[in-house]
Short mmCIF file of C-alpha atoms in Angstrom, two decimals:
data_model
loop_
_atom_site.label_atom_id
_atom_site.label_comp_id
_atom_site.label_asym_id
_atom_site.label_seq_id
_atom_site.Cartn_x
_atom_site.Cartn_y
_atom_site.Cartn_z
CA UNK A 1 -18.21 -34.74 -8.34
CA UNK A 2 -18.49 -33.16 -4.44
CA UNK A 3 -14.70 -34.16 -4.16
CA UNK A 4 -13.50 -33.09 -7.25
CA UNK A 5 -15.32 -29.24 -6.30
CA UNK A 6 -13.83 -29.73 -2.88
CA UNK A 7 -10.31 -30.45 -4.06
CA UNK A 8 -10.18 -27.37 -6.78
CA UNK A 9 -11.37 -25.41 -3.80
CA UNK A 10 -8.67 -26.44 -1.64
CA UNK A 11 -5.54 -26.20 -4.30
CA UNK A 12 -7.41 -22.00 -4.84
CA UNK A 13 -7.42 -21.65 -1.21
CA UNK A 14 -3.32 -23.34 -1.19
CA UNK A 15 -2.68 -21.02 -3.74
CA UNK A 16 -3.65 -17.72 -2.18
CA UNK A 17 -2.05 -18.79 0.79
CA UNK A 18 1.00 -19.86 -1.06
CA UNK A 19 1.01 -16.14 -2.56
CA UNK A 20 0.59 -14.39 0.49
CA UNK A 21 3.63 -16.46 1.84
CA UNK A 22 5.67 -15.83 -1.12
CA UNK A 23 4.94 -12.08 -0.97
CA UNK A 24 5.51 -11.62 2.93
CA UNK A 25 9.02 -13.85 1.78
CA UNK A 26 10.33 -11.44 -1.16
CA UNK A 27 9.49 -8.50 0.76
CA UNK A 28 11.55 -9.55 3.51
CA UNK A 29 14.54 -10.64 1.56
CA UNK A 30 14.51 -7.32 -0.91
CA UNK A 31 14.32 -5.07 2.44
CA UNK A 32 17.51 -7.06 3.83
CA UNK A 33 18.96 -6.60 0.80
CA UNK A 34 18.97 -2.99 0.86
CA UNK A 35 20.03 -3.10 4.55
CA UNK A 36 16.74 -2.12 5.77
CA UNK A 37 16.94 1.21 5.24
CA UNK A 38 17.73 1.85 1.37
CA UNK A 39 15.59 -1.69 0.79
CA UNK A 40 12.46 -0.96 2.76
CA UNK A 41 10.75 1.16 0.30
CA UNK A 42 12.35 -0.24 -2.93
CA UNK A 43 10.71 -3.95 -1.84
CA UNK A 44 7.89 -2.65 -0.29
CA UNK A 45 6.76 -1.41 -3.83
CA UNK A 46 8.25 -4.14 -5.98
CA UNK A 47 6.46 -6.73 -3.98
CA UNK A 48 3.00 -4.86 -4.30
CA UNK A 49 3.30 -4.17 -7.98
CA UNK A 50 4.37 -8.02 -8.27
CA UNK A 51 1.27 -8.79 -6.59
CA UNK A 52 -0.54 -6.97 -9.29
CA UNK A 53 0.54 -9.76 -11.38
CA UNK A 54 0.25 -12.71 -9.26
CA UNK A 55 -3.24 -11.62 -9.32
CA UNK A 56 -3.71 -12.58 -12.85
CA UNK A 57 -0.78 -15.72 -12.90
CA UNK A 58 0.91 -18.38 -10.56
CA UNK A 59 3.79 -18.44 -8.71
CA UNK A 60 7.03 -19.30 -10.47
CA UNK A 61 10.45 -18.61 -10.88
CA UNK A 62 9.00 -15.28 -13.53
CA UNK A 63 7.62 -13.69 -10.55
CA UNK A 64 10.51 -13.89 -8.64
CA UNK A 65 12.39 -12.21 -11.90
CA UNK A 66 10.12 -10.06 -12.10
CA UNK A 67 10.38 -8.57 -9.02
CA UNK A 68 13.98 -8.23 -9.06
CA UNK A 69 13.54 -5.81 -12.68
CA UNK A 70 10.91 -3.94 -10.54
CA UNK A 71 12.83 -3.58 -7.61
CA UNK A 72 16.40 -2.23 -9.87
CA UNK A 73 13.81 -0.05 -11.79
CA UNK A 74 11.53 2.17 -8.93
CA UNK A 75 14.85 1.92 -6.48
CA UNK A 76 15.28 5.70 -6.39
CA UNK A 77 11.41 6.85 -7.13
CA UNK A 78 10.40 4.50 -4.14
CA UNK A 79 13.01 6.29 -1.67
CA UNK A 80 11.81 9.70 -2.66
CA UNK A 81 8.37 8.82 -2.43
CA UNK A 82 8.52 6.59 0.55
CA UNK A 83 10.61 9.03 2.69
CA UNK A 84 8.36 11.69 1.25
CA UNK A 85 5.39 9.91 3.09
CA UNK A 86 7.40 9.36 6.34
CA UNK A 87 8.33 12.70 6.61
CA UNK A 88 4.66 14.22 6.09
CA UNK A 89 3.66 11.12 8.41
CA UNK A 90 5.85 12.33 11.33
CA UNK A 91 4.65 16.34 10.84
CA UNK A 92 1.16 14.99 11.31
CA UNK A 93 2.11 12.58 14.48
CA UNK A 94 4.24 15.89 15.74
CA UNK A 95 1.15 17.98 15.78
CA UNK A 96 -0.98 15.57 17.38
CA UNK A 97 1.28 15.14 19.99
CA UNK A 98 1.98 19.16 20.31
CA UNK A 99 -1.95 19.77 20.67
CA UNK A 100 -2.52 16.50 22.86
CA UNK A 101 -0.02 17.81 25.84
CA UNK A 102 -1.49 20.92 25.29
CA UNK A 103 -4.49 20.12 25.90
CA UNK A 104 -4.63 19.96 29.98
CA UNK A 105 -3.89 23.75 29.96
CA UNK A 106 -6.29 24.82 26.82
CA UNK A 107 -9.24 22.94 26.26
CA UNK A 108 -9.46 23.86 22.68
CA UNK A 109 -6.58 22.10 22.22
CA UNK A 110 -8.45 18.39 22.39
CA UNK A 111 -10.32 19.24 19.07
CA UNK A 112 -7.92 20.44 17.08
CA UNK A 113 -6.15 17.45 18.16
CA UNK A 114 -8.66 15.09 16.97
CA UNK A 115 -8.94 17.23 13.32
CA UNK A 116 -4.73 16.93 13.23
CA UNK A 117 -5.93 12.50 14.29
CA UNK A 118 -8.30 12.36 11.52
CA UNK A 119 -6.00 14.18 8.97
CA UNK A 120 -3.11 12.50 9.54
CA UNK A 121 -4.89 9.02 9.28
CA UNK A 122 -6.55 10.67 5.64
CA UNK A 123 -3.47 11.12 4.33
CA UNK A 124 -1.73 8.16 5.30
CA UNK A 125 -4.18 5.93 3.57
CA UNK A 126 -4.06 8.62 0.51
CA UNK A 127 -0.54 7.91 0.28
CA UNK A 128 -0.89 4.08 1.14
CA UNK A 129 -3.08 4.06 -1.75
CA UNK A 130 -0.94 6.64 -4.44
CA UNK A 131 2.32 5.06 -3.51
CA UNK A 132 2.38 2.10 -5.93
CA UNK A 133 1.01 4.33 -8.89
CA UNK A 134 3.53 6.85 -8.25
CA UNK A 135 6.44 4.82 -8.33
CA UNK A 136 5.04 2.39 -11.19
CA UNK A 137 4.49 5.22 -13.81
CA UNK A 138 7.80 6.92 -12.35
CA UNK A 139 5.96 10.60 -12.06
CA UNK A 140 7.49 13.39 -11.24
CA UNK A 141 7.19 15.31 -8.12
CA UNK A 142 4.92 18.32 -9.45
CA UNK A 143 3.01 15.39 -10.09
CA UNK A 144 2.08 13.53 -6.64
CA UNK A 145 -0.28 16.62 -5.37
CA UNK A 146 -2.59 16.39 -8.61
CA UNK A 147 -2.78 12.82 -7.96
CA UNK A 148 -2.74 12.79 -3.76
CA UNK A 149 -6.05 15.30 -5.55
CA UNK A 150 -7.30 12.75 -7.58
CA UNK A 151 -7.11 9.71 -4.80
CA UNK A 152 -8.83 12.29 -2.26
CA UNK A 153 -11.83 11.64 -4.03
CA UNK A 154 -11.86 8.13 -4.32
CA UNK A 155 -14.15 7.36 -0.76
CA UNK A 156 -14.23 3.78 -1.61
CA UNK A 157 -10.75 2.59 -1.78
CA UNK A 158 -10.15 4.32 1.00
CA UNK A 159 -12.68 2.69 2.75
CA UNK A 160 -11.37 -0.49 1.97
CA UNK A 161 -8.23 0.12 3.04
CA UNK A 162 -9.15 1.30 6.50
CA UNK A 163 -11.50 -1.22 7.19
CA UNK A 164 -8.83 -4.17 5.68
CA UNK A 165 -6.30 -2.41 8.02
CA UNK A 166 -8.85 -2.76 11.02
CA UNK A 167 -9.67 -6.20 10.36
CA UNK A 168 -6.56 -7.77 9.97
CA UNK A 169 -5.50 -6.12 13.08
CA UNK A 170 -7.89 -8.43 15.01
CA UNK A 171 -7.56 -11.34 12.76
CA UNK A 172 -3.73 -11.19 13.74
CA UNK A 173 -4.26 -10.48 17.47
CA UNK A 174 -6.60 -13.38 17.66
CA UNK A 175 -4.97 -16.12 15.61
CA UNK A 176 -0.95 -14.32 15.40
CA UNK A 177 0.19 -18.14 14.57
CA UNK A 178 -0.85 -18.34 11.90
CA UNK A 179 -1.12 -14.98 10.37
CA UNK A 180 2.42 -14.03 11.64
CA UNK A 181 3.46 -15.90 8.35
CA UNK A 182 0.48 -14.46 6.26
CA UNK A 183 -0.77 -11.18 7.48
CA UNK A 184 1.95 -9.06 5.69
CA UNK A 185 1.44 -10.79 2.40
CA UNK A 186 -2.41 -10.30 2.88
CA UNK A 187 -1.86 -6.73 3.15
CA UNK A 188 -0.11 -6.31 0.55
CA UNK A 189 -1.86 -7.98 -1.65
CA UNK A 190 -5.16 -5.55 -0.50
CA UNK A 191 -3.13 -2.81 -1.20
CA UNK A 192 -2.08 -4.39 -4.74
CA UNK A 193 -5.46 -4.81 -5.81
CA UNK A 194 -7.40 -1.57 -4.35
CA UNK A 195 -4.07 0.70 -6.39
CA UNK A 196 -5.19 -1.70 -9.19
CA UNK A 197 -8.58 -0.48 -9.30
CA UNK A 198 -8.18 3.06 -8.47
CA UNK A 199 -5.81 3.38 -11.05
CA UNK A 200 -8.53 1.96 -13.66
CA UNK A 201 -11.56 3.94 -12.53
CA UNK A 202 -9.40 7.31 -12.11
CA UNK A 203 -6.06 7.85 -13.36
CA UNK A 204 -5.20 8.46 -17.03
CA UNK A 205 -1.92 8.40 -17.73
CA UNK A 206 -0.09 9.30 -20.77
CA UNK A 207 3.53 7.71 -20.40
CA UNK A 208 4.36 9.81 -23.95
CA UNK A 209 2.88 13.12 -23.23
CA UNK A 210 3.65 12.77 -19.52
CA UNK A 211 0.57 14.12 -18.27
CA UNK A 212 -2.01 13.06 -15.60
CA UNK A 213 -5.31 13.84 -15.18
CA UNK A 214 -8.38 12.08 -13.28
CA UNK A 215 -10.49 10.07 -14.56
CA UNK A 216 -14.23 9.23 -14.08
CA UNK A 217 -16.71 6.04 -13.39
#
């Protein structure tokens, strides 16, 4: 009976690992596709809204299909979206830089550097978390500030994206062999399943009517 446990616990454990694999792999080969820079974006949220379903089935040749209707169907929402996010990322970086130089002639400077740090790092985990919902439910862009609005709120996904971000940083500077092959597809998975549940606990969407409006536990 031990062995038989032991075994189904090894083939769950081979198949997360097989998933994380597969999604570091399709990511890779959808951002190629594109030539990097019109395939980033477009594969970056393909392969976390397939991960939304590899969550609830196995990996087979449907996912891979799957990913390839996503990845033809958010292509233009994902580039707005995504160069949206690097655009507002890189005002933010600007302004810490600005205040951090200025800073040896005005002492001020140092603290609203660190409010410009902790913004900037707020809103990229807003977005990191918005990004897939966005894209999935193709909203407009009158949209994204009622729901960047609606994510502000939610403390605890954003809290588990920071602190997944932090640990997987030291899990992949203390064992990069083997997460070199896995740490992407981890992440992405993370950020699968935390859009997953923000998107149950506080977005209503009405694909019909178009609207959006937040939702409550």
């Amino acid at each position: 009976m031990n062995l038989k446990i032991d075994a189904m616990r090894m083939m769950s454990v081979l198949r997360w690992v097989v998933i994380f694999v597969y999604l570091q792999f399709i990511f890779i080969v959808g951002t190629l596709a594109g030539l990097v820079v019109g395939g980033f974006f477009p594969s970056l949220y393909a392969t976390i809204l397939t991960a939304k379903q590899l969550m609830k089935t196995r990996v087979d040749y449907t996912a891979t299909r799957k990913y390839i209707q996503i990845y033809k169907a958010i292509f233009w929402k994902s580039q707005i979206f995504g160069y949206l996010n690097c655009f507002i990322a890189l005002v933010c970086l600007s302004n810490v830089l600005f205040f951090n130089q200025l800073q040896a002639t005005q002492p001020w400077a140092f603290a609203v550097k660190m409010v410009w740090f902790f913004v900037s790092i707020i809103v990229l985990l807003i977005f990191s978390l918005i990004g897939p919902t966005f894209v999935d439910y193709q909203l407009k862009l009158k949209m994204l500030p009622q729901l960047f609005l609606i994510a502000l709120g939610d403390f605890r996904s954003m809290i588990i994206l920071a602190g997944s971000t932090i640990m997987l940083y030291f899990l992949f500077l203390f064992f990069t062999g083997i997460f070199l092959f896995l740490i992407l597809g981890i992440y992405l998975l993370i950020i699968a399943g935390v859009s997953q549940d923000f998107e149950k606990r506080k977005v209503i969407f009405d694909k019909q009517e178009g609207e959006l409006r937040g939702g409550f536990e």
